[in-house]
Short mmCIF file of C-alpha atoms in Angstrom, two decimals:
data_model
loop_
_atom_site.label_atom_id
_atom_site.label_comp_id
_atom_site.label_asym_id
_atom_site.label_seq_id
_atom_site.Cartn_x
_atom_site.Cartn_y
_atom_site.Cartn_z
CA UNK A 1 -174.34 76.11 -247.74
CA UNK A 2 -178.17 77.87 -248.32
CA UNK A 3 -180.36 75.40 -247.08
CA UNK A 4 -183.94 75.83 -248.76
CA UNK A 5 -186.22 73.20 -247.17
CA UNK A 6 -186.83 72.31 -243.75
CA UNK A 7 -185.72 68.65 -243.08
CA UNK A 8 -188.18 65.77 -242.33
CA UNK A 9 -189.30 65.58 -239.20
CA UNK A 10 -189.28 62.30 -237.22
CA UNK A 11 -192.55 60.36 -237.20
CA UNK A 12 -194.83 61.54 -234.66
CA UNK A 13 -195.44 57.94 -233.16
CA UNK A 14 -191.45 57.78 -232.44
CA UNK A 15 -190.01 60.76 -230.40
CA UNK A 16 -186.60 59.12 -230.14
CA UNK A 17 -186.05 58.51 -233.87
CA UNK A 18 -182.94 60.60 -235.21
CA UNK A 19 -183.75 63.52 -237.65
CA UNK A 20 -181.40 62.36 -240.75
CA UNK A 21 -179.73 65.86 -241.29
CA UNK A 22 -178.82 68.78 -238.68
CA UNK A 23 -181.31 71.99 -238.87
CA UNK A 24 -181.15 75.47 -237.48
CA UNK A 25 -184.19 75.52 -235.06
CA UNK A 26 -186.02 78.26 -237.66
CA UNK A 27 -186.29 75.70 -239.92
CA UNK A 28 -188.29 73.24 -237.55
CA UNK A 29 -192.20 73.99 -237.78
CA UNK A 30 -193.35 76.48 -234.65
CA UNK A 31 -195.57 73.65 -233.63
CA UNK A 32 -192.37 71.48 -233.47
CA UNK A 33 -190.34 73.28 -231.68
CA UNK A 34 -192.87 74.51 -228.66
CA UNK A 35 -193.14 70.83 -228.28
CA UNK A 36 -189.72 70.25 -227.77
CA UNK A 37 -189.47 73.35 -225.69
CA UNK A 38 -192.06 72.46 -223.22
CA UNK A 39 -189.92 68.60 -222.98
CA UNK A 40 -186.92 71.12 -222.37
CA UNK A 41 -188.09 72.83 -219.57
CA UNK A 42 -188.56 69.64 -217.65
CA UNK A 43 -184.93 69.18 -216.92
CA UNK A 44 -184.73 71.83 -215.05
CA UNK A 45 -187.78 70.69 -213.27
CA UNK A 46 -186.08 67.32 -212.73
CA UNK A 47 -182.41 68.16 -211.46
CA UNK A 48 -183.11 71.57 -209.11
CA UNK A 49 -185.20 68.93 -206.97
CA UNK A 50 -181.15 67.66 -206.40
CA UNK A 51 -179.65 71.26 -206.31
CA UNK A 52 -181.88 72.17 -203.88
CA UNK A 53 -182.92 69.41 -201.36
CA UNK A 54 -179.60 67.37 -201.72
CA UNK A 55 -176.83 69.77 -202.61
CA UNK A 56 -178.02 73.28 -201.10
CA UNK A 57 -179.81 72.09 -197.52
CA UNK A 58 -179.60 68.60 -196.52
CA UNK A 59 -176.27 66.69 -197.69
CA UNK A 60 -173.65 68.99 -196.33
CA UNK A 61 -174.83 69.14 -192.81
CA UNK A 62 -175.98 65.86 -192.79
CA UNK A 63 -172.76 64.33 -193.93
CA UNK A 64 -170.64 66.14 -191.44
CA UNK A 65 -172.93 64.54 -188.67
CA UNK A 66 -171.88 60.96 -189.90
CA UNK A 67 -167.75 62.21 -190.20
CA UNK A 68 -168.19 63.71 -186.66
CA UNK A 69 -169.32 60.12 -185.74
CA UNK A 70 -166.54 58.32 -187.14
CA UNK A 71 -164.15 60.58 -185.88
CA UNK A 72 -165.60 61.24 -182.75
CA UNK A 73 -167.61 58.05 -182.16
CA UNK A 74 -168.73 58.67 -178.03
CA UNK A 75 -169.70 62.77 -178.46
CA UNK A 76 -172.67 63.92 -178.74
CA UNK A 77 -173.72 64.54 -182.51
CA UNK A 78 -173.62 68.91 -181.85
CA UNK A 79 -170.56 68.49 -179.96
CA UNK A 80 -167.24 69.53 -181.26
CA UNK A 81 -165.21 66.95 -182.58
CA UNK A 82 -161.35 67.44 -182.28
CA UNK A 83 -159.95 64.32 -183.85
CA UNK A 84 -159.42 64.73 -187.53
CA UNK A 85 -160.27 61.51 -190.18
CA UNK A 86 -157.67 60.15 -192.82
CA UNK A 87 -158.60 61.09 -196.25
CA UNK A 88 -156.08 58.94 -198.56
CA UNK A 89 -153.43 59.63 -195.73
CA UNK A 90 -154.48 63.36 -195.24
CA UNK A 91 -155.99 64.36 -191.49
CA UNK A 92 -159.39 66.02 -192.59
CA UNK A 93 -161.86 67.45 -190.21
CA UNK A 94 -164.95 66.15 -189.70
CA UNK A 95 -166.72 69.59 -190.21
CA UNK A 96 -164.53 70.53 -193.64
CA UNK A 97 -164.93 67.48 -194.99
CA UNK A 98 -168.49 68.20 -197.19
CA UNK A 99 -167.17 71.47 -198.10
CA UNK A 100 -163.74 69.71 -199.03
CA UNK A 101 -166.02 67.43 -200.76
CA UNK A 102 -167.52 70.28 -202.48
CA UNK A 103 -164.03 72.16 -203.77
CA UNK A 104 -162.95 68.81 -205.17
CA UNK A 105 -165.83 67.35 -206.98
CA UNK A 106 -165.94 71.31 -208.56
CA UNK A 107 -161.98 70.95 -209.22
CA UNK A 108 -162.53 67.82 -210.99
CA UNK A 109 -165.63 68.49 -212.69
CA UNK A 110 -163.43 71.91 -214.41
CA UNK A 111 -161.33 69.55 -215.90
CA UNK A 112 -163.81 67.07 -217.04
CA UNK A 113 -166.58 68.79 -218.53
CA UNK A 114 -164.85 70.23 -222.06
CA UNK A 115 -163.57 67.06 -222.89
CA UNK A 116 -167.35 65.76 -222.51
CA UNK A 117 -168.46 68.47 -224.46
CA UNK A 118 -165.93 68.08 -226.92
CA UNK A 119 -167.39 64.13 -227.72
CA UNK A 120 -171.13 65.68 -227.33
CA UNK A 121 -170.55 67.52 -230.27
CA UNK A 122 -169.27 64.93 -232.56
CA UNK A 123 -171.94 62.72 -230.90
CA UNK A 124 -175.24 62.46 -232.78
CA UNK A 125 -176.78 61.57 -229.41
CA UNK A 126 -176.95 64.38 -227.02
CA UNK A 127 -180.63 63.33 -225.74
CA UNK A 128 -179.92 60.49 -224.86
CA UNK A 129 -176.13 61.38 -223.62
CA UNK A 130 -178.16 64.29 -221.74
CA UNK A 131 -180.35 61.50 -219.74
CA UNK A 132 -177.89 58.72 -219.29
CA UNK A 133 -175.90 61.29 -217.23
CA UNK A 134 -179.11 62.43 -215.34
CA UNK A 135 -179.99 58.74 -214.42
CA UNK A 136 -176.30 57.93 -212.94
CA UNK A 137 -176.22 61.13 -210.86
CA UNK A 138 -180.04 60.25 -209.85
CA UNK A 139 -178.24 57.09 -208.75
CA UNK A 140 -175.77 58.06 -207.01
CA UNK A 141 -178.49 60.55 -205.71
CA UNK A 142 -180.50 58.15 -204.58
CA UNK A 143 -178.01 55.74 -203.00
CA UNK A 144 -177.09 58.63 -200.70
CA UNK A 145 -180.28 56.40 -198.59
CA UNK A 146 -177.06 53.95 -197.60
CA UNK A 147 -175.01 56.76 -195.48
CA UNK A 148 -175.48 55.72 -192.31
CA UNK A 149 -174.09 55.58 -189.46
CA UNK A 150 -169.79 56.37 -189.87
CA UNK A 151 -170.29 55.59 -193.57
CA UNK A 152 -168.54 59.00 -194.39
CA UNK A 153 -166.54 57.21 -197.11
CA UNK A 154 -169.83 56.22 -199.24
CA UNK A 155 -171.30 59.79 -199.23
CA UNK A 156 -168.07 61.16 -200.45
CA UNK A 157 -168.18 58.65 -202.97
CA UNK A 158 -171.61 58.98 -204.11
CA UNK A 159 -171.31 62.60 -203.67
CA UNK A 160 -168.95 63.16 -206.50
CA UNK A 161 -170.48 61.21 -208.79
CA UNK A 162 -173.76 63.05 -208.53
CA UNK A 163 -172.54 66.68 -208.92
CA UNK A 164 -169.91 64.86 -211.82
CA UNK A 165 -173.39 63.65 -213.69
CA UNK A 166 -175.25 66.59 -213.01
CA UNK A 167 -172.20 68.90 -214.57
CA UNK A 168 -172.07 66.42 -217.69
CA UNK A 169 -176.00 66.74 -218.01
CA UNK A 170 -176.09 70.41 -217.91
CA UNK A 171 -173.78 70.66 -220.49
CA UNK A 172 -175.73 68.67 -223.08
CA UNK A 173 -178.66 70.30 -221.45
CA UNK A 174 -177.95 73.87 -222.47
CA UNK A 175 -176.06 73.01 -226.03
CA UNK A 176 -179.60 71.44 -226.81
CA UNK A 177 -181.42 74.99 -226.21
CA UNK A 178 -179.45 76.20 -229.31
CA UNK A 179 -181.13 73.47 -231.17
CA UNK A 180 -184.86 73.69 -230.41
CA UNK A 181 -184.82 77.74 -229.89
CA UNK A 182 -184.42 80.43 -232.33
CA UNK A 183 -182.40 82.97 -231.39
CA UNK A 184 -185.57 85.27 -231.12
CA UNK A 185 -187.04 82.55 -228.86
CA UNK A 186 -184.10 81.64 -226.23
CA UNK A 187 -184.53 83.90 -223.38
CA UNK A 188 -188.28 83.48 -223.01
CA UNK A 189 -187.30 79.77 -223.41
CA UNK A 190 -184.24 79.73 -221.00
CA UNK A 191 -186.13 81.68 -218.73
CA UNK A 192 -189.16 79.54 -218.29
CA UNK A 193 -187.01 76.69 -217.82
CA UNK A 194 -185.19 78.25 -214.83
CA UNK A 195 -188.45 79.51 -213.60
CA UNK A 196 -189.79 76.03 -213.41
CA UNK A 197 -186.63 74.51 -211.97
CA UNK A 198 -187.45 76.57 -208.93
CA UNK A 199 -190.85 75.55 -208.74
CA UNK A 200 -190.14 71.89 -208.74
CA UNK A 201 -187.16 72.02 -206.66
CA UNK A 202 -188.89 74.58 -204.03
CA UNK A 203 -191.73 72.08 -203.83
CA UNK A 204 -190.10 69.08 -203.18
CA UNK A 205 -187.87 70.99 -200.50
CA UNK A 206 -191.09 71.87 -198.61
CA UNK A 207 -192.47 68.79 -198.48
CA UNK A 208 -189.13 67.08 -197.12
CA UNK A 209 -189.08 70.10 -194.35
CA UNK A 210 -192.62 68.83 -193.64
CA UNK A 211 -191.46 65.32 -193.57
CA UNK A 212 -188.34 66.43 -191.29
CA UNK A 213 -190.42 68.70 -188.89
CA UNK A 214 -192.69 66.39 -188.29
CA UNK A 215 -190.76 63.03 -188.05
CA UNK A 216 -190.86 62.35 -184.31
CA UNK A 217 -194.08 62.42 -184.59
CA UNK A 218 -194.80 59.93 -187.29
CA UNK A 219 -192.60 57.43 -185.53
CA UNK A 220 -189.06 58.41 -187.74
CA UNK A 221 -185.93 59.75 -186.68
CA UNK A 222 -184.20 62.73 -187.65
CA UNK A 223 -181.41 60.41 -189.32
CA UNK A 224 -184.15 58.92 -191.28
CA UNK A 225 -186.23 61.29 -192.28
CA UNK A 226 -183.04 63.04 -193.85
CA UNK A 227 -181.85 59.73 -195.88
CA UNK A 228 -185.95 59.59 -196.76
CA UNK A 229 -185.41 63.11 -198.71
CA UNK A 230 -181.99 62.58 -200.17
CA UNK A 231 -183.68 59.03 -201.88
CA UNK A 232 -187.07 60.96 -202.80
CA UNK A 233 -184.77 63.70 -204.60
CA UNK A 234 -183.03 61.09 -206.40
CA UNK A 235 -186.35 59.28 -207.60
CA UNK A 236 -187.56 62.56 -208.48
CA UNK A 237 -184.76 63.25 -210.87
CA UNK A 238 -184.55 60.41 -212.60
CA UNK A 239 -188.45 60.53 -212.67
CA UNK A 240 -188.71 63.63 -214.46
CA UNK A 241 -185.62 63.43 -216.62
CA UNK A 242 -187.68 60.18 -219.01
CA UNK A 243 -189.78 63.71 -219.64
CA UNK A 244 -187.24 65.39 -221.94
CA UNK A 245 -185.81 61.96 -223.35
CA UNK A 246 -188.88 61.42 -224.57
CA UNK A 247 -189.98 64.71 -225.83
CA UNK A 248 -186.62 65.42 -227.11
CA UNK A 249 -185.49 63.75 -230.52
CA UNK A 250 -181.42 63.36 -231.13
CA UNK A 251 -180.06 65.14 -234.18
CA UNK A 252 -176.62 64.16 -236.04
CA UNK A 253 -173.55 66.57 -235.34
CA UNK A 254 -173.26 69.76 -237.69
CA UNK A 255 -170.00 69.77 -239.79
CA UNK A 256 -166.76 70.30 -237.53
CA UNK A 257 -163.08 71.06 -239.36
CA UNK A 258 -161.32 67.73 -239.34
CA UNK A 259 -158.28 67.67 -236.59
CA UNK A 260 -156.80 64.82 -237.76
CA UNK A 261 -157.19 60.71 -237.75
CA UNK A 262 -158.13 58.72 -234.08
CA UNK A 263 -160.89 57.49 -231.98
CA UNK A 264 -163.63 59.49 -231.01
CA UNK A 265 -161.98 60.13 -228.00
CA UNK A 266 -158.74 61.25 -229.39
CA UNK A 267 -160.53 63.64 -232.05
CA UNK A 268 -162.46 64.98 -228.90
CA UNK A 269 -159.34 66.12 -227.69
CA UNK A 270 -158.11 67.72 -230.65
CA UNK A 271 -161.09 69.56 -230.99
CA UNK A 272 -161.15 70.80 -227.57
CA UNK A 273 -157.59 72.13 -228.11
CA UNK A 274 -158.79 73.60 -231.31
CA UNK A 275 -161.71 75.43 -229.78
CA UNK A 276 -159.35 76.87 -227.28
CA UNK A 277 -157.02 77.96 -229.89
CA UNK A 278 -159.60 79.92 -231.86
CA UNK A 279 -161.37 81.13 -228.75
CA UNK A 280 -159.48 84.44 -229.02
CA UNK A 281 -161.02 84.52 -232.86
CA UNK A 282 -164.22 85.30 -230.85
CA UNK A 283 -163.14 88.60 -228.50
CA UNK A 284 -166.93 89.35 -227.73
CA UNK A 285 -167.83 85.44 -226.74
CA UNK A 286 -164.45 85.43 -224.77
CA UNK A 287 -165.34 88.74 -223.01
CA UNK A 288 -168.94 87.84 -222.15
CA UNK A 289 -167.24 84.43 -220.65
CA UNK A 290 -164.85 86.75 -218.62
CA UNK A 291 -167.87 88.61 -217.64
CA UNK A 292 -170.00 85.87 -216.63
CA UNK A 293 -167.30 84.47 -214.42
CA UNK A 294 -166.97 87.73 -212.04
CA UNK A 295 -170.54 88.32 -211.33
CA UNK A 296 -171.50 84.91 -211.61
CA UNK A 297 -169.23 83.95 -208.62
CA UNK A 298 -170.57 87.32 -206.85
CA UNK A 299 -174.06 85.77 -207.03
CA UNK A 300 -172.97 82.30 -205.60
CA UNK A 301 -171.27 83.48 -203.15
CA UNK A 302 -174.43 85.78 -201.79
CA UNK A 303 -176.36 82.33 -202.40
CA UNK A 304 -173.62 80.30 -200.55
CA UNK A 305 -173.11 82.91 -197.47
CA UNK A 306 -176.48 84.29 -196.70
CA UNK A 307 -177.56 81.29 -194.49
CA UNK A 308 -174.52 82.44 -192.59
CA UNK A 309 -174.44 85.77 -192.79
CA UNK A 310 -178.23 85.57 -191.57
CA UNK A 311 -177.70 82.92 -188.35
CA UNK A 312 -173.68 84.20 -187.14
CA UNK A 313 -174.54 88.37 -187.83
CA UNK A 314 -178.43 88.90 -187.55
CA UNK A 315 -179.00 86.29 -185.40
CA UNK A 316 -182.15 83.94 -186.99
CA UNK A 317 -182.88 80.33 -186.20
CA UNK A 318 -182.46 77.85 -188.44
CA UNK A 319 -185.92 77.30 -189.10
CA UNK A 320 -186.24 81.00 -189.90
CA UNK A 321 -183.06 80.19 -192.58
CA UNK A 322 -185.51 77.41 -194.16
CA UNK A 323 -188.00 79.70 -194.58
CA UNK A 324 -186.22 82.30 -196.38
CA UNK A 325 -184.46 79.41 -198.82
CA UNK A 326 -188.15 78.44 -199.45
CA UNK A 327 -189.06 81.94 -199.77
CA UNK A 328 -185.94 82.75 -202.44
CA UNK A 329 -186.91 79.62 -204.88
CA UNK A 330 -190.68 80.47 -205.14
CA UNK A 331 -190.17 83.93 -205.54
CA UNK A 332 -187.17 82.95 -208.47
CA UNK A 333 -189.74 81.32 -210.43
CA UNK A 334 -191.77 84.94 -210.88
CA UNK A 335 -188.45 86.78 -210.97
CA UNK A 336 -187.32 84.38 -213.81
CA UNK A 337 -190.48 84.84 -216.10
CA UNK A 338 -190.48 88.38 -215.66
CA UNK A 339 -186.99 88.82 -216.47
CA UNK A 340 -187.82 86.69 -219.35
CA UNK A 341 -190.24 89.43 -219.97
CA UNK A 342 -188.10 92.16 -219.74
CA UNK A 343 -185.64 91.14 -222.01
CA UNK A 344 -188.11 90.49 -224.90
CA UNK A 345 -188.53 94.60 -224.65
CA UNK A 346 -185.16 95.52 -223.86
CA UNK A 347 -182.64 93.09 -224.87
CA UNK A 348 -181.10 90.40 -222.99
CA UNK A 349 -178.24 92.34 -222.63
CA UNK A 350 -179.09 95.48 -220.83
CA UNK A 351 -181.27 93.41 -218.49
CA UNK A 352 -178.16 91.49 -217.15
CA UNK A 353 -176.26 94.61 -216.78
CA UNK A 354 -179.48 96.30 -215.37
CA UNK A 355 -179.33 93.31 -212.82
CA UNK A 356 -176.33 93.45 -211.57
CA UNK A 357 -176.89 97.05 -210.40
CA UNK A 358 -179.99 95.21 -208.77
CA UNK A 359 -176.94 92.45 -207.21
CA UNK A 360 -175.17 96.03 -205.95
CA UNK A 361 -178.00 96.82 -204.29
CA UNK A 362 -178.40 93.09 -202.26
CA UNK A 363 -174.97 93.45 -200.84
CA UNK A 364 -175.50 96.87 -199.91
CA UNK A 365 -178.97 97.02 -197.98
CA UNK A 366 -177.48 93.28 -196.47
CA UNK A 367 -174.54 95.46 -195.18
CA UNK A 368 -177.26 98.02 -193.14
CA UNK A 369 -179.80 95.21 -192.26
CA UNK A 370 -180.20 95.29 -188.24
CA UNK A 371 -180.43 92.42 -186.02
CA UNK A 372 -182.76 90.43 -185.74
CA UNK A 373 -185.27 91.88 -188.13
CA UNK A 374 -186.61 89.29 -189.71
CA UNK A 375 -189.48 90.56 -191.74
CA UNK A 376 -186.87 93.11 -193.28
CA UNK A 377 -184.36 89.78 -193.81
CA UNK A 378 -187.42 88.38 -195.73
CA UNK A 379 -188.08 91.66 -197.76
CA UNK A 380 -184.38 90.98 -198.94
CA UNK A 381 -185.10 87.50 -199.84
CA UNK A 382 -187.45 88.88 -202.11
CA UNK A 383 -184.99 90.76 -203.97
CA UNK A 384 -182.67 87.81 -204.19
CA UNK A 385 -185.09 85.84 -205.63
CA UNK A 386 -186.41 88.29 -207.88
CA UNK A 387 -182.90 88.90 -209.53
CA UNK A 388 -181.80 85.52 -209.19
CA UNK A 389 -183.36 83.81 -211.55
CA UNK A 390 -183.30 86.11 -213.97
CA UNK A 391 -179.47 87.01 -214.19
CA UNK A 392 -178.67 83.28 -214.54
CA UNK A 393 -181.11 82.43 -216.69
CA UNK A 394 -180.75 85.23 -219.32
CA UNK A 395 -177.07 84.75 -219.08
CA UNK A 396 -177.48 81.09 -219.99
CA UNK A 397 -179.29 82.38 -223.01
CA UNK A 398 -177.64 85.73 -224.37
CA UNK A 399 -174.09 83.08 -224.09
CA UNK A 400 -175.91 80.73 -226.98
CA UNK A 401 -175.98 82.89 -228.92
CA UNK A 402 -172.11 84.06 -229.15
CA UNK A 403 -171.26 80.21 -229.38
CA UNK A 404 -170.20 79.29 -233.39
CA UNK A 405 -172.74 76.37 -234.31
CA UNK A 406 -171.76 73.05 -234.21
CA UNK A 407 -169.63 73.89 -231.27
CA UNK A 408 -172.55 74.46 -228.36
CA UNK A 409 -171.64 71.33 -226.56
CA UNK A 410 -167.86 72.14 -226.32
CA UNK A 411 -168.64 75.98 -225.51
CA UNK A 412 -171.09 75.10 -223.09
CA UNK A 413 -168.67 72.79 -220.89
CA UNK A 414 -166.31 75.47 -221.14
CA UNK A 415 -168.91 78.06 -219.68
CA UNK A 416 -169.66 75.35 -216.89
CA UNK A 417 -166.18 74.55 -216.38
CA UNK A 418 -164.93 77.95 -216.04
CA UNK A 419 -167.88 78.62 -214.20
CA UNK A 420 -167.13 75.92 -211.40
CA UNK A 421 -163.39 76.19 -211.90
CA UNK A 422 -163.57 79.95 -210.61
CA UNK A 423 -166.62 79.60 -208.33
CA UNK A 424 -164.57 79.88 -205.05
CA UNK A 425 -162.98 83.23 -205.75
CA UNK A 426 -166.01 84.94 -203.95
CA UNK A 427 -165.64 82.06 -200.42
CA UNK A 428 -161.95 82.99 -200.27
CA UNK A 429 -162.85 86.91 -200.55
CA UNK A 430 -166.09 86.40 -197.99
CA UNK A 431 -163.62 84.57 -195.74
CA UNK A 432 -160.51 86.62 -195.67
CA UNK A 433 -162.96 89.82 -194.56
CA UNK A 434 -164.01 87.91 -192.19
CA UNK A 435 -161.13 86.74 -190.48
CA UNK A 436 -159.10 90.33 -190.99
CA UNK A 437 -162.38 92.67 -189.97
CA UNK A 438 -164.20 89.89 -188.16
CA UNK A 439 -167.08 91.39 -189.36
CA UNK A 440 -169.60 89.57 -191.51
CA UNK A 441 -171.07 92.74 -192.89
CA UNK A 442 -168.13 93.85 -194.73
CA UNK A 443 -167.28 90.77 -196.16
CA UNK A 444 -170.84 91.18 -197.62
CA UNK A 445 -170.34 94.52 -198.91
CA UNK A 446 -167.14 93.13 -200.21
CA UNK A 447 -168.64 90.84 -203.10
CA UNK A 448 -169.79 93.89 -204.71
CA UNK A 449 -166.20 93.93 -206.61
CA UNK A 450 -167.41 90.88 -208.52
CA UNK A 451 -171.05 92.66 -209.52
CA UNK A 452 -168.67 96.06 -210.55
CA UNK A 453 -166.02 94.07 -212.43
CA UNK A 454 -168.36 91.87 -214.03
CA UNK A 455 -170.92 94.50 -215.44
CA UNK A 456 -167.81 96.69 -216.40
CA UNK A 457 -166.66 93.61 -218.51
CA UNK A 458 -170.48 93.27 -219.64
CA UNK A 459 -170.58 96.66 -220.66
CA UNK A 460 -167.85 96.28 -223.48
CA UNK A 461 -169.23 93.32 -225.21
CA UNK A 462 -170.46 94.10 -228.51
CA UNK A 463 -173.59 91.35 -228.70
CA UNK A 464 -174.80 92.02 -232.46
CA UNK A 465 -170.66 91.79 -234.10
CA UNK A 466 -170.41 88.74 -231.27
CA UNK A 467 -173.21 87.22 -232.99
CA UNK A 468 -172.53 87.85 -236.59
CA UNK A 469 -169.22 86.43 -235.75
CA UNK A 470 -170.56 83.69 -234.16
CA UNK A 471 -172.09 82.97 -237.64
CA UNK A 472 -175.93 82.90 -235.81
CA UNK A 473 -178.80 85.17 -236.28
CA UNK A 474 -179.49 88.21 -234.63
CA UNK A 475 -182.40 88.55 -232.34
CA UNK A 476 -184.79 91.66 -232.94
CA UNK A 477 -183.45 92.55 -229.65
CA UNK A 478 -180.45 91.99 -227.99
#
C-alpha cells in the first residue's frame, strides 16, 4: 500500500500515547524523530553502566570470593580452594562457577530471546516492553547488594535474571532504531548511541574504582564497597532507562501474514518458525548474520582475554588492567562517533570490512608486544577502543537494514541469540592454544581466523539487492 500522508503524531503533552497507525520513520517530521533519537541513545547510556561495572569487572571475581567461602569456609579468601560446591547435584568449583554462570545464562538466553521477539512484534508495546525488561534486570541488578557472605546461590540467581532482562531489552532496544531512524540516518544514530553507552558506563566504573581504592580509608571494606557498586549500577539503570520510556512513544505492529488461530503466545511461535523458514528467502541478511557471528565472537573474545593475556603473559598489575578497561571505554566513545563518521562517506559496509583488517592488526601487534611494556600495552588499548565501538555499532545498524519490516523485533533476537548462542567459539579456541602451545601469544594470534572468516563472509554480501529484498530503502551510501 502507497501511503501519502504522514500519520498524526501523539500530543506533545503525552509522550506515552500510542500513534494510531504504524509509519516508516521518513514519514515522521525531522523534528520528531531527533527527539526520539536523542531518548534512544539513553539506553545505551543506562544499561553499559551494568555491562561494564557489574558484568565486565566486579561480579565475576567478586562472586567467586563468596563460592570459595562456602566451599572453603576456614581459607583465606586468595587461597586455593579444593573442595568443589553442589550445583543441583553437580560438584562445581568455586572458581568456574561465575564463568559457568556466564555459559548458562548465554545458553538460555539463545533460546529465549526469538520467542520474545517473536511476541514484540505482534506487540503494539515495545517501549514499554523495552523498559519493563530494563527495570527487572536493574532489579535483579541491584539486589546483587544481598550477596554476602556464602550466599553464592542468590548471585547465581540474580545473576541470570539480569543478563536474561538485559538480552530481552536489547532486543526491543535495537528493533526500535528501525522505527525512529531512516535508513539514511541509522549509523550516525546507532553510532552515537554506542558512543554514549561508553561514556556513561566508563564513568560510573571510575567512580566505583575510586570508591573501591579508597574504601579503607573511608571506614568500608573491600566486601562493601564492591556490593556499594553492584547496587549503584543497578539504580543507575533503572534511573536512566524512565529516559527513553518517556521520550519514546509505542506504535501498533505493522501487518504480519497470519500463521494460524491461538494466543498470542502460540501465534508467537508460529511466527518464529515462519521467520526461520523464509530466512533462506533472504541469502544477503542470512550471510551478513553468518558474518557477524565469526568476527563478532573474534572481538569478544579479544575483549574477554586481554585482562589475561595482559596479567599471565606481559606481566601488569591489576590496577594497571583497570586502567586500560577505563582507557578502552573512553576512547570507544571517540572511536564510535568517528566510525559513525566514516561510514556517512564510505558506506557502512566497507567500514566494517575496513575494521576488521584494523581487528587483524590487534591480534597481531598483541602477539609481538614485550613484557612488561606498559605504555606500548596502553597504545594498544587505544586501538581496541578505537575499533571497538565502531565495528559493533555499525554492524548493529547496516543489520536493520537487511531485516523485512514488521519483523525487526523477531530478527533482532535472532541476531542476539545467535550472537550469544555462538559467543564461546573464540574461549574454546583461546583455550585449546593455550593448553596445547602453552603460550598465550599464539592463542592471541589465533582469533585472527574469526576476523579472516568473518570479513571473507562480509565481503560477499550484496547490501543494496539485501535491502531491496528486504523491502526497505536504500541509503545514499551503503
Amino acid at each position: 500500500m502507497i501511503r501519502t500522508a504522514a500519520p498524526a503524531a501523539p500530543p506533545r503533552g503525552d509522550p506515552q500515547a500510542v500513534s494510531t497507525q504504524p509509519s516508516a520513520p521518513e514519514l515522521v517530521p525531522a523534528d520528531e524523530r531527533r527527539r526520539e533519537q536523542r531518548a534512544w541513545y539513553f539506553y545505551d547510556w543506562a544499561n553499559s553502566a551494568y555491562v561494564t561495572t557489574t558484568a565486565t569487572v566486579l561480579f565475576g571475581p567478586y562472586l567467586t570470593v563468596v563460592a570459595k567461602k562456602a566451599a572453603c569456609p576456614d581459607l583465606p579468601s586468595d587461597a586455593r580452594c579444593g573442595t568443589d560446591l553442589s550445583v543441583l547435584g553437580i560438584p562445581v568449583s568455586p572458581g568456574s562457577l561465575a564463568l559457568y554462570t556466564v555459559t548458562f545464562a548465554t545458553l538460555v538466553s539463545a533460546l529465549v530471546l526469538p520467542v520474545v521477539g517473536a511476541v514484540v512484534d505482534r506487540s503494539g508495546h515495545k517501549r514499554t516492553i523495552m523498559a519493563r525488561f530494563a527495570w527487572g534486570g536493574a532489579l535483579a541488578a541491584g539486589l546483587m547488594f544481598l550477596v554476602a557472605g556464602d550466599n553464592w546461590q542468590l548471585g547465581v540467581l540474580l545473576q541470570l535474571v539480569a543478563s536474561l532482562c538485559l538480552g530481552c531489552s536489547l532486543v526491543v532496544y535495537d528493533a526500535i532504531l528501525c522505527e525512529i531512524a531512516t535508513p539514511d540516518e541509522r549509523d550516525g544514530v546507532s553510532s552515537r548511541g554506542w558512543a554514549l553507552g561508553y561514556l556513561g558506563g566508563g564513568l560510573l566504573l571510575a567512580v566505583n574504582l575510586g570508591l573501591l581504592t579508597f574504601a579503607e580509608s573511608i571506614g568500608l571494606s573491600t566486601s562493601t564497597a564492591v556490593r556499594i557498586s553492584l547496587l549503584s549500577a543497578g539504580i543507575w539503570w533503572a534511573a536512566f532507562t524512565f529516559i527513553p520510556y518517556r521520550g519514546l512513544r509505542d506504535r501498533p505492529p505493522a501487518s504480519l501474514e497470519p500463521v494460524g488461530e491461538g494466543n498470542l503466545v502460540g501465534q508467537s511461535f508460529k511466527q518464529l518458525g515462519a521467520t526461520l523458514r523464509h530466512l533462506r528467502g533472504y541469502p544477503n541478511t542470512l550471510m551478513f548474520l553468518v558474518a557477524y557471528l565469526f568476527f563478532n565472537d573474534g572481538i569478544q573474545t579479544v575483549i574477554t582475554a586481554s585482562s589475561i593475556f595482559g596479567q599471565e603473559e606481559l606481566g601488569f598489575d591489576s590496577s594497571q588492567l583497570v586502567i586500560t578497561i577505563l582507557l578502552v571505554q573512553f576512547v570507544g566513545f571517540f572511536g564510535a562517533l568517528g566510525f559513525g563518521k566514516v561510514a556517512a562517506r564510505v558506506g557502512s559496509w566497507r567500514t566494517i570490512l575496513a575494521s576488521l583488517v584494523l581487528w587483524c592488526a590487534v591480534v597481531g601487534i598483541g602477539y609481538f608486544l614485550p613484557e612488561r611494556r606498559f605504555g606500548l600495552f596502553l597504545a594498544l588499548a587505544v586501538l581496541i577502543g578505537l575499533v571497538l565501538g565502531g565495528s559493533q555499532a555499525l554492524s548493529r545498524s547496516l543489520y536493520s537494514m537487511l531485516v523485512p519490516r514488521g519483523r525487526e523485533a523477531e530478527y533482532f533476537s535472532l541476531y542476539q541469540a545467535a550472537e550469544r548462542g555462538t559467543s564461546w567459539f573464540g574461549t574454546l579456541l583461546f583455550g585449546i592454544v593455550q593448553q596445547v602451545t602453552d603460550s598465550y601469544r599464539l592463542a592471541i594470534v589465533a582469533l585472527v581466523v574469526f576476523f579472516v572468516v568473518g570479513g571473507l563472509l562480509l565481503a560477499r554480501v550484496d547490501v543494496r539487492q539485501g535491502i531491496t529484498d528486504a523491502g526497505n530503502t536504500v541509503p545514499a551510501v551503503v
